[in-house]
Amino acid sequence: MSQPELLSQDFELGFTYTRSTGPVVGRFLTDLRDRIIVGIKGSDGKVYVPPMEYDPVTAEELSEFVEVGQSGEVVSWCWVKEPRDSHPSAVPFAWALIKLDGADVPMVHVLRASAESEVSTGMRVTARWAEETRGFITDIDGFVAAGDES
Amino acid sequence: MKDIAIVSFAQSDCVRNAGAKNEVELIMPVIKSALGAAGLSTAQDVDFTCSGSCDYQQGAAFAFVLGVDALGAVPPIKESHVEMDAAWALYEAILKIRMGHADSALVYGFGKSSPGELPTVLSQQLDPYYLAPLWVDTVSLAAMQARMMLDQGVMEEADMAAVVARSRRNALANNPHAQLKGEVAVEQLLAEETWVSPLRKHDCCPVSDGASAMVLCTVEKAREWGKPYAVISGIDHRIETHNLGARDLTRSVSTEQAAAVAGVSDGAIEVAEIYAPYSHQEIILTRALGLGSETVVNPSGGVLAGNLMMASGLSRIGEVAQRIINGDIKRGLAHATSGPCLQHNLVTVLEAA
């Protein structure tokens, strides 16, 4: 009996669709690409950064965008001594809740510092942009102590 | 509305790595044990079955379906699943019974966390645009919550260490399934280095493999079976916004709301089993639940002694129910949580018949 022909096919695991981020998340990410940070005003008058699509209290649709500053204050933080492989830093760094100037609600992002002793609650920090911005939250490479952004 | 009774509960040991045992092999012993204690032999003997687990742990869509192999689902059974802790599978089963669609149910939860890096896996359940791409892990989020509490002076590091010392001591005295147990002094704990500062390793629950299971039914059915039981006198769950910055992380508003609806303050709470994956969260939760010195908190050691991701919430309820079934206490509460920094909370009040 002759050897049957083996069927073979290359297979690449992936999601073969793109997803629209919509008018709120999309606006925020597009502005990040242009190195601008925007928030959105909630029903309570608070400015949420990053912008939320729906009000966290009333569930109302939100649409009033507000450009906020690229510097702000550390509301809370933790020090990562042993970064995980997935973390956006190979050397020790901080995660921080950062309230940007003009915002009422803090956002989670990376705070780059050379030692834990250089980080404190209430410290002023400034966004440092990635070399290439592509419309992702990681367009902000991280925050650094104000005055250290260069 | 029909009163609902918990008739039996079983849990596996919490182990760091169950090795070659797969999920079905983790589930089967606890199901057999819970059914046996209720005088039943298979899942065919209850009207409904519901499980809680997380596909992210196995890294495959619909991975929970494999768990059904543990049931012997032929001939077909009525079955459901929640992508949540099995405490919420219990909630679904309660609704099913209250609606009159079932008189009895088997609930189980399982998690094998050892093959992955759990805090990293859970980072991918966060906001897909604002948080998941940063890979911020759940330990780090909890650490920022703890820092806020320390900064505001609502607790001190020694209070956190005291929670851990009590957990280890209680686990040693009362919990043969615990992964971490022993006598350890607060000073000893505080002398350890920080891990994700301000948290030390011991402030964080361990990562465990295992499963737990429970049989519940109407009170009428429990009497028919002739088994002792604990009555669920109140249950409620509430969730807060996914925006961490918009929450007051130093308290748990959703727990306060659920506790009020569940009727926690309608009587004395002898025992409270609380799902606090981090030491400071137990402090937040005991305050949110309004517990005082008359309540024994986490006699099992809680999840700081062993955390079966997706089953530990059900186990909290089982720990309290079992104490009532054994006749040790008359009234207690169990709490379950889900999501980062106590986002979603479920409170159950249990009473003797």
Coordinates of C-alpha atoms in Angstrom, one line a residue:
Chain A
M1 CA 0.0 0.0 0.0
S2 CA 1.4 3.4 -0.9
Q3 CA 2.1 6.0 1.8
P4 CA -0.9 8.4 2.2
E5 CA -0.2 12.0 1.5
L6 CA 0.1 14.0 4.7
L7 CA -1.9 17.2 4.8
S8 CA -0.1 20.0 6.5
Q9 CA -0.9 23.7 7.0
D10 CA 0.8 26.5 8.8
F11 CA -1.1 27.8 11.7
E12 CA -0.6 31.1 13.5
L13 CA -2.5 31.6 16.7
G14 CA -4.0 35.1 16.7
F15 CA -7.1 37.2 16.7
T16 CA -8.0 38.0 13.2
Y17 CA -10.0 41.1 14.0
T18 CA -9.4 44.6 15.1
R19 CA -11.3 46.3 17.8
S20 CA -12.6 49.8 17.9
T21 CA -11.8 51.6 21.1
G22 CA -14.8 53.9 20.7
P23 CA -15.2 57.7 21.1
V24 CA -13.8 58.0 24.7
V25 CA -11.0 55.5 25.1
G26 CA -10.1 56.1 21.4
R27 CA -9.9 59.8 21.9
F28 CA -7.6 59.4 25.0
L29 CA -5.3 56.9 23.2
T30 CA -5.2 59.1 20.0
D31 CA -4.3 62.1 22.1
L32 CA -1.5 60.1 23.8
R33 CA 0.0 59.5 20.4
D34 CA 0.1 63.3 20.0
R35 CA 1.6 63.6 23.5
I36 CA -1.5 65.1 25.0
I37 CA -3.3 63.8 28.1
V38 CA -7.1 64.2 28.4
G39 CA -9.6 63.4 31.0
I40 CA -13.4 63.6 31.1
K41 CA -15.8 65.4 33.4
G42 CA -18.2 63.3 35.5
S43 CA -21.6 64.1 36.7
D44 CA -20.1 65.2 40.1
G45 CA -17.9 67.7 38.2
K46 CA -14.8 65.6 38.9
V47 CA -12.2 65.2 36.1
Y48 CA -11.4 61.5 35.5
V49 CA -8.0 60.6 33.9
P50 CA -7.9 58.3 32.0
P51 CA -11.4 59.2 30.8
M52 CA -14.3 56.9 31.7
E53 CA -17.0 56.0 29.2
Y54 CA -19.7 56.0 31.8
D55 CA -20.2 57.9 35.0
P56 CA -19.1 55.7 37.9
V57 CA -22.0 56.9 40.0
T58 CA -24.9 57.5 37.7
A59 CA -23.8 55.3 34.8
E60 CA -24.6 58.2 32.4
E61 CA -22.7 58.4 29.2
L62 CA -19.8 61.0 29.5
S63 CA -18.5 63.2 26.7
E64 CA -17.0 66.5 28.1
F65 CA -13.2 66.1 27.6
V66 CA -10.7 68.2 29.5
E67 CA -7.0 68.5 28.7
V68 CA -4.9 68.0 31.9
G69 CA -1.3 68.7 32.9
Q70 CA 1.5 66.3 32.3
S71 CA 2.7 66.7 35.9
G72 CA 1.0 65.8 39.1
E73 CA 1.2 64.4 42.6
V74 CA 1.8 60.9 43.9
V75 CA -1.3 59.8 45.9
S76 CA 0.0 56.4 46.7
W77 CA 2.8 54.1 45.6
C78 CA 4.6 50.8 46.1
W79 CA 8.2 49.8 45.5
V80 CA 8.9 46.7 43.3
K81 CA 12.2 45.3 44.4
E82 CA 12.0 42.3 42.1
P83 CA 10.3 43.2 38.8
R84 CA 8.4 40.4 37.2
D85 CA 9.3 39.4 33.5
S86 CA 6.0 41.1 32.4
H87 CA 6.7 44.4 34.2
P88 CA 7.6 47.5 32.2
S89 CA 11.0 47.8 33.9
A90 CA 13.8 45.3 34.4
V91 CA 15.2 47.2 37.3
P92 CA 13.4 48.1 40.6
F93 CA 10.7 50.7 40.1
A94 CA 7.5 52.0 41.7
W95 CA 3.9 51.7 40.7
A96 CA 2.0 54.9 41.6
L97 CA -1.4 56.4 41.8
I98 CA -0.8 59.8 40.2
K99 CA -3.2 62.8 40.3
L100 CA -2.3 65.0 37.3
D101 CA -2.7 68.7 37.5
G102 CA -6.3 69.5 36.6
A103 CA -7.5 66.0 37.4
D104 CA -9.5 64.9 40.5
V105 CA -9.0 61.2 40.2
P106 CA -5.6 59.5 40.2
M107 CA -4.4 57.1 37.5
V108 CA -2.2 54.0 37.8
H109 CA 1.2 54.2 36.0
V110 CA 4.9 53.5 36.4
L111 CA 7.1 55.7 38.4
R112 CA 10.8 55.4 37.6
A113 CA 13.2 56.1 40.3
S114 CA 16.7 54.8 41.2
A115 CA 15.8 53.9 44.8
E116 CA 12.8 53.5 47.1
S117 CA 14.1 56.4 49.2
E118 CA 13.6 58.8 46.3
V119 CA 9.8 58.1 46.2
S120 CA 7.3 59.6 48.7
T121 CA 3.6 60.2 48.9
G122 CA 2.8 63.8 47.7
M123 CA 6.0 64.1 45.6
R124 CA 5.7 65.9 42.2
V125 CA 6.2 63.8 39.1
T126 CA 6.1 64.5 35.3
A127 CA 5.3 62.2 32.4
R128 CA 8.2 61.0 30.3
W129 CA 7.1 60.0 26.8
A130 CA 8.1 56.9 24.9
E131 CA 10.5 57.5 22.0
E132 CA 7.7 56.4 19.6
T133 CA 4.1 57.0 20.5
R134 CA 1.5 54.6 19.0
G135 CA -1.8 55.3 20.8
F136 CA -1.3 53.0 23.8
I137 CA -1.2 53.7 27.5
T138 CA 2.5 52.8 27.3
D139 CA 3.1 55.9 25.2
I140 CA 3.7 57.3 28.6
D141 CA 7.0 55.5 29.3
G142 CA 6.5 56.3 32.9
F143 CA 6.6 59.2 35.4
V144 CA 9.8 60.6 36.9
A145 CA 10.4 63.1 39.7
A146 CA 9.6 66.6 38.4
G147 CA 12.7 68.2 37.0
D148 CA 14.1 64.8 35.9
E149 CA 12.1 64.4 32.7
S150 CA 15.0 64.9 30.2
Chain B
M1 CA -39.7 32.4 49.8
K2 CA -38.2 29.0 50.7
D3 CA -35.5 28.9 53.4
I4 CA -32.3 27.4 52.2
A5 CA -30.0 25.1 54.1
I6 CA -26.3 24.1 53.8
V7 CA -26.1 20.4 54.5
S8 CA -22.5 19.6 53.9
F9 CA -19.1 21.0 52.9
A10 CA -15.7 19.6 52.0
Q11 CA -12.4 21.2 51.1
S12 CA -9.1 19.9 50.0
D13 CA -5.7 20.7 51.5
C14 CA -4.2 24.0 50.2
V15 CA -1.0 23.0 48.6
R16 CA 1.5 25.1 46.7
N17 CA 1.8 22.7 43.9
A18 CA -0.5 19.8 43.2
G19 CA 2.0 18.4 40.7
A20 CA 0.6 16.0 38.1
K21 CA -3.0 16.1 39.5
N22 CA -5.3 17.8 37.0
E23 CA -8.4 19.9 37.9
V24 CA -10.7 16.9 37.7
E25 CA -8.6 15.0 40.1
L26 CA -8.6 18.0 42.5
I27 CA -12.4 18.2 42.3
M28 CA -13.5 14.6 42.6
P29 CA -12.5 13.9 46.2
V30 CA -14.3 17.0 47.5
I31 CA -17.5 16.3 45.5
K32 CA -17.5 12.7 46.8
S33 CA -17.0 13.9 50.3
A34 CA -19.6 16.6 50.2
L35 CA -22.2 14.4 48.6
G36 CA -21.4 11.5 51.0
A37 CA -21.9 13.8 54.0
A38 CA -25.3 14.7 52.7
G39 CA -26.2 11.0 52.2
L40 CA -26.0 11.3 48.4
S41 CA -23.8 9.4 46.0
T42 CA -23.6 11.3 42.7
A43 CA -24.4 14.6 41.0
Q44 CA -27.5 12.8 39.7
D45 CA -28.9 13.0 43.2
V46 CA -29.3 16.8 43.2
D47 CA -31.4 19.0 41.0
F48 CA -28.7 21.5 40.0
T49 CA -25.0 21.8 39.9
C50 CA -23.0 25.0 39.7
S51 CA -19.2 25.6 39.7
G52 CA -16.8 28.5 40.0
S53 CA -13.4 28.7 38.3
C54 CA -11.3 31.0 36.1
D55 CA -10.3 30.0 32.6
Y56 CA -7.3 32.4 32.8
Q57 CA -5.7 30.0 35.3
Q58 CA -5.7 27.2 32.8
G59 CA -5.0 29.6 29.9
A60 CA -7.7 28.2 27.7
A61 CA -11.3 29.3 26.8
F62 CA -14.0 27.1 28.2
A63 CA -11.4 25.3 30.3
F64 CA -14.1 25.0 33.0
V65 CA -16.0 22.5 30.9
L66 CA -13.3 19.9 31.7
G67 CA -14.3 20.1 35.3
V68 CA -17.7 18.6 34.4
D69 CA -15.8 15.3 33.9
A70 CA -15.7 15.1 37.7
L71 CA -19.5 14.9 37.9
G72 CA -20.5 12.0 35.8
A73 CA -22.9 14.1 33.7
V74 CA -24.5 11.2 31.9
P75 CA -27.5 11.0 31.8
P76 CA -27.5 14.8 31.3
I77 CA -27.7 17.0 34.4
K78 CA -28.7 20.7 34.9
E79 CA -25.4 22.5 35.2
S80 CA -24.0 26.0 35.2
H81 CA -20.8 27.8 35.8
V82 CA -19.6 31.2 37.0
E83 CA -16.3 32.7 35.9
M84 CA -16.0 33.8 39.6
D85 CA -15.2 32.4 43.0
A86 CA -17.6 29.6 43.8
A87 CA -19.3 31.7 46.4
W88 CA -21.0 33.3 43.4
A89 CA -21.9 29.8 42.1
L90 CA -23.6 29.3 45.5
Y91 CA -25.5 32.6 44.9
E92 CA -26.7 31.3 41.5
A93 CA -27.8 28.0 43.1
I94 CA -29.7 29.9 45.7
L95 CA -31.5 31.9 43.0
K96 CA -32.3 28.7 41.2
I97 CA -33.8 27.2 44.3
R98 CA -35.7 30.4 45.3
M99 CA -37.2 30.5 41.8
G100 CA -38.5 27.0 42.4
H101 CA -36.4 25.4 39.6
A102 CA -34.5 23.1 42.0
D103 CA -34.8 21.8 45.6
S104 CA -31.2 20.8 46.0
A105 CA -27.8 21.8 44.5
L106 CA -24.2 20.9 44.5
V107 CA -21.7 23.7 44.3
Y108 CA -18.0 23.5 43.8
G109 CA -15.0 25.7 43.1
F110 CA -11.5 24.8 42.0
G111 CA -8.2 26.4 41.1
K112 CA -4.8 25.1 40.0
S113 CA -2.7 28.3 40.2
S114 CA 0.7 26.6 40.3
P115 CA 1.4 26.3 36.5
G116 CA 1.4 30.1 36.1
E117 CA 2.4 33.3 37.9
L118 CA -1.0 34.2 39.5
P119 CA -0.5 37.9 40.2
T120 CA 0.6 38.3 36.5
V121 CA -2.3 36.2 35.2
L122 CA -4.8 38.3 37.2
S123 CA -3.3 41.5 35.7
Q124 CA -4.8 40.5 32.4
Q125 CA -8.3 40.7 34.0
L126 CA -8.0 44.4 34.6
D127 CA -9.1 47.2 32.3
P128 CA -7.9 46.1 28.8
Y129 CA -6.8 49.5 27.6
Y130 CA -5.6 51.4 30.7
L131 CA -4.2 48.7 33.0
A132 CA -3.6 45.3 31.4
P133 CA -1.0 46.7 28.9
L134 CA 1.0 47.9 31.9
W135 CA 0.9 44.4 33.4
V136 CA 0.3 45.9 36.8
D137 CA -0.1 42.9 39.1
T138 CA -2.6 42.4 41.9
V139 CA 0.0 42.4 44.7
S140 CA 1.2 45.9 43.6
L141 CA -2.3 47.3 43.6
A142 CA -2.9 45.9 47.1
A143 CA 0.4 47.4 48.2
M144 CA -0.7 50.9 47.1
Q145 CA -4.0 50.4 49.0
A146 CA -1.9 49.5 52.2
R147 CA 0.3 52.5 51.7
M148 CA -2.8 54.8 51.6
M149 CA -4.0 53.3 54.9
L150 CA -0.5 53.7 56.5
D151 CA -0.2 57.3 55.2
Q152 CA -3.7 58.2 56.6
G153 CA -2.9 56.7 60.0
V154 CA -5.9 54.3 59.9
M155 CA -3.5 51.4 60.8
E156 CA 0.1 50.7 61.5
E157 CA 2.5 48.1 60.2
A158 CA 2.2 46.3 63.5
D159 CA -1.6 45.9 63.0
M160 CA -0.9 44.2 59.7
A161 CA 1.6 41.8 61.4
A162 CA -0.9 41.1 64.2
V163 CA -3.4 39.9 61.6
V164 CA -0.8 37.5 60.1
A165 CA 0.3 36.2 63.5
R166 CA -3.3 35.4 64.4
S167 CA -3.9 33.8 61.1
R168 CA -0.9 31.5 61.5
R169 CA -1.8 30.6 65.1
N170 CA -5.5 29.9 64.2
A171 CA -4.5 27.7 61.3
L172 CA -2.2 25.7 63.5
A173 CA -4.9 25.2 66.1
N174 CA -7.9 24.6 63.9
N175 CA -7.1 24.0 60.2
P176 CA -5.6 20.7 59.0
H177 CA -5.9 22.0 55.4
A178 CA -3.8 25.1 55.9
Q179 CA -0.6 25.7 53.9
L180 CA 0.9 28.2 56.3
K181 CA 0.6 27.8 60.0
G182 CA 2.6 28.3 63.2
E183 CA 3.5 30.4 66.2
V184 CA 5.1 33.6 65.1
A185 CA 5.6 36.9 66.9
V186 CA 4.6 40.3 65.6
E187 CA 8.2 41.5 66.2
Q188 CA 9.6 38.6 64.2
L189 CA 7.3 39.5 61.3
L190 CA 8.1 43.1 61.4
A191 CA 11.8 42.3 61.3
E192 CA 11.4 40.7 57.8
E193 CA 12.2 42.8 54.7
T194 CA 9.5 44.3 52.6
W195 CA 8.7 42.6 49.3
V196 CA 6.4 44.9 47.4
S197 CA 6.8 47.8 49.9
P198 CA 5.0 48.4 52.1
L199 CA 3.9 44.8 51.9
R200 CA 6.1 42.0 53.2
K201 CA 5.7 38.5 51.8
H202 CA 3.7 37.3 54.8
D203 CA 1.2 40.1 54.3
C204 CA 0.1 38.4 51.1
C205 CA -1.9 35.2 50.8
P206 CA 0.1 32.2 49.5
V207 CA -0.7 30.7 46.1
S208 CA -2.5 27.3 46.5
D209 CA -4.0 24.5 44.4
G210 CA -7.1 22.8 45.5
A211 CA -10.9 22.6 45.5
S212 CA -14.0 22.8 47.7
A213 CA -17.6 21.7 47.4
M214 CA -20.9 22.1 49.2
V215 CA -24.4 20.7 49.1
L216 CA -27.4 22.9 49.8
C217 CA -31.1 22.5 49.5
T218 CA -34.5 23.7 50.8
V219 CA -35.0 23.3 54.6
E220 CA -37.8 20.9 53.8
K221 CA -35.5 18.7 51.8
A222 CA -32.8 18.8 54.5
R223 CA -35.4 17.6 57.0
E224 CA -36.5 14.9 54.5
W225 CA -32.8 13.8 54.3
G226 CA -32.6 13.8 58.1
K227 CA -29.3 15.8 58.1
P228 CA -28.2 18.6 60.4
Y229 CA -27.9 21.9 58.5
A230 CA -27.2 25.6 58.7
V231 CA -29.7 28.1 57.4
I232 CA -28.7 30.9 55.0
S233 CA -30.6 33.8 56.7
G234 CA -29.1 36.5 54.5
I235 CA -26.9 36.9 51.4
D236 CA -26.0 39.9 49.2
H237 CA -23.2 41.1 46.9
R238 CA -22.2 44.5 45.7
I239 CA -19.6 45.8 43.3
E240 CA -17.7 49.1 43.0
T241 CA -16.3 50.8 39.9
H242 CA -13.4 49.3 38.1
N243 CA -11.7 52.6 38.2
L244 CA -9.3 52.2 41.2
G245 CA -8.6 55.9 41.4
A246 CA -12.3 56.7 41.8
R247 CA -12.7 54.4 44.9
D248 CA -11.9 55.2 48.5
L249 CA -9.5 52.3 48.8
T250 CA -9.2 52.6 52.6
R251 CA -12.7 51.3 53.2
S252 CA -15.0 48.8 51.5
V253 CA -18.3 50.5 50.6
S254 CA -19.6 47.5 48.8
T255 CA -19.0 45.3 51.8
E256 CA -20.9 47.8 54.0
Q257 CA -23.8 47.7 51.6
A258 CA -23.9 43.9 51.3
A259 CA -23.6 43.5 55.1
A260 CA -26.6 45.8 55.6
V261 CA -28.8 43.9 53.1
A262 CA -27.7 40.5 54.5
G263 CA -28.7 41.6 58.0
V264 CA -25.3 41.2 59.7
S265 CA -26.3 43.5 62.6
D266 CA -29.6 41.8 63.3
G267 CA -27.9 39.6 65.9
A268 CA -24.6 38.7 67.5
I269 CA -21.9 37.3 65.1
E270 CA -20.0 34.5 66.9
V271 CA -17.6 33.7 64.0
A272 CA -16.7 35.6 60.9
E273 CA -14.7 34.0 58.1
I274 CA -13.4 36.8 55.9
Y275 CA -11.8 36.6 52.5
A276 CA -8.9 39.0 52.9
P277 CA -6.0 38.1 50.6
Y278 CA -3.8 40.8 52.2
S279 CA -3.4 41.5 55.9
H280 CA -4.5 45.1 55.7
Q281 CA -7.7 44.1 53.8
E282 CA -8.8 42.1 56.9
I283 CA -8.6 45.4 58.8
I284 CA -10.7 47.2 56.1
L285 CA -13.2 44.3 56.1
T286 CA -13.7 43.9 59.9
R287 CA -14.5 47.6 60.0
A288 CA -16.8 47.4 57.0
L289 CA -18.7 44.5 58.6
G290 CA -18.9 46.3 62.0
L291 CA -17.3 43.4 63.9
G292 CA -16.1 43.9 67.5
S293 CA -14.2 41.9 70.0
E294 CA -17.2 39.5 70.6
T295 CA -16.6 38.0 67.1
V296 CA -13.9 35.4 66.4
V297 CA -12.4 36.4 63.1
N298 CA -11.0 33.7 60.8
P299 CA -10.7 30.8 63.2
S300 CA -9.4 28.8 60.1
G301 CA -6.6 31.3 59.6
G302 CA -8.5 32.7 56.6
V303 CA -6.8 32.9 53.1
L304 CA -3.5 34.1 54.6
A305 CA -3.2 30.4 55.6
G306 CA -4.0 29.1 52.1
N307 CA -5.8 30.7 49.1
L308 CA -7.6 28.5 46.6
M309 CA -8.2 31.0 43.9
M310 CA -11.9 30.6 42.9
A311 CA -12.8 28.3 45.8
S312 CA -11.7 30.2 48.9
G313 CA -14.9 32.4 49.0
L314 CA -17.0 29.2 49.0
S315 CA -14.7 27.8 51.7
R316 CA -15.3 30.8 53.9
I317 CA -19.1 30.0 53.8
G318 CA -18.3 26.3 54.3
E319 CA -16.1 27.0 57.4
V320 CA -19.0 28.9 59.1
A321 CA -21.7 26.4 58.0
Q322 CA -19.7 23.5 59.2
R323 CA -19.3 25.1 62.7
I324 CA -23.1 25.5 62.8
I325 CA -23.7 22.0 61.6
N326 CA -21.4 20.7 64.2
G327 CA -23.3 22.6 66.9
D328 CA -20.3 24.8 67.9
I329 CA -22.0 28.1 67.1
K330 CA -25.5 29.5 66.5
R331 CA -24.8 32.5 64.1
G332 CA -21.9 33.6 61.9
L333 CA -21.0 35.4 58.8
A334 CA -18.9 34.6 55.8
H335 CA -17.4 37.1 53.3
A336 CA -16.1 36.5 49.8
T337 CA -14.3 38.9 47.5
S338 CA -13.3 39.2 43.9
G339 CA -11.4 41.8 41.8
P340 CA -8.5 44.1 42.7
C341 CA -8.4 45.8 46.1
L342 CA -11.7 44.3 47.2
Q343 CA -13.7 45.5 44.3
H344 CA -16.6 43.1 44.6
N345 CA -17.9 41.6 47.9
L346 CA -20.4 39.0 49.0
V347 CA -21.7 38.7 52.5
T348 CA -23.6 35.6 53.8
V349 CA -25.2 35.3 57.3
L350 CA -25.7 31.8 58.5
E351 CA -27.8 30.6 61.5
A352 CA -28.6 27.4 63.3
A353 CA -32.0 25.9 62.6

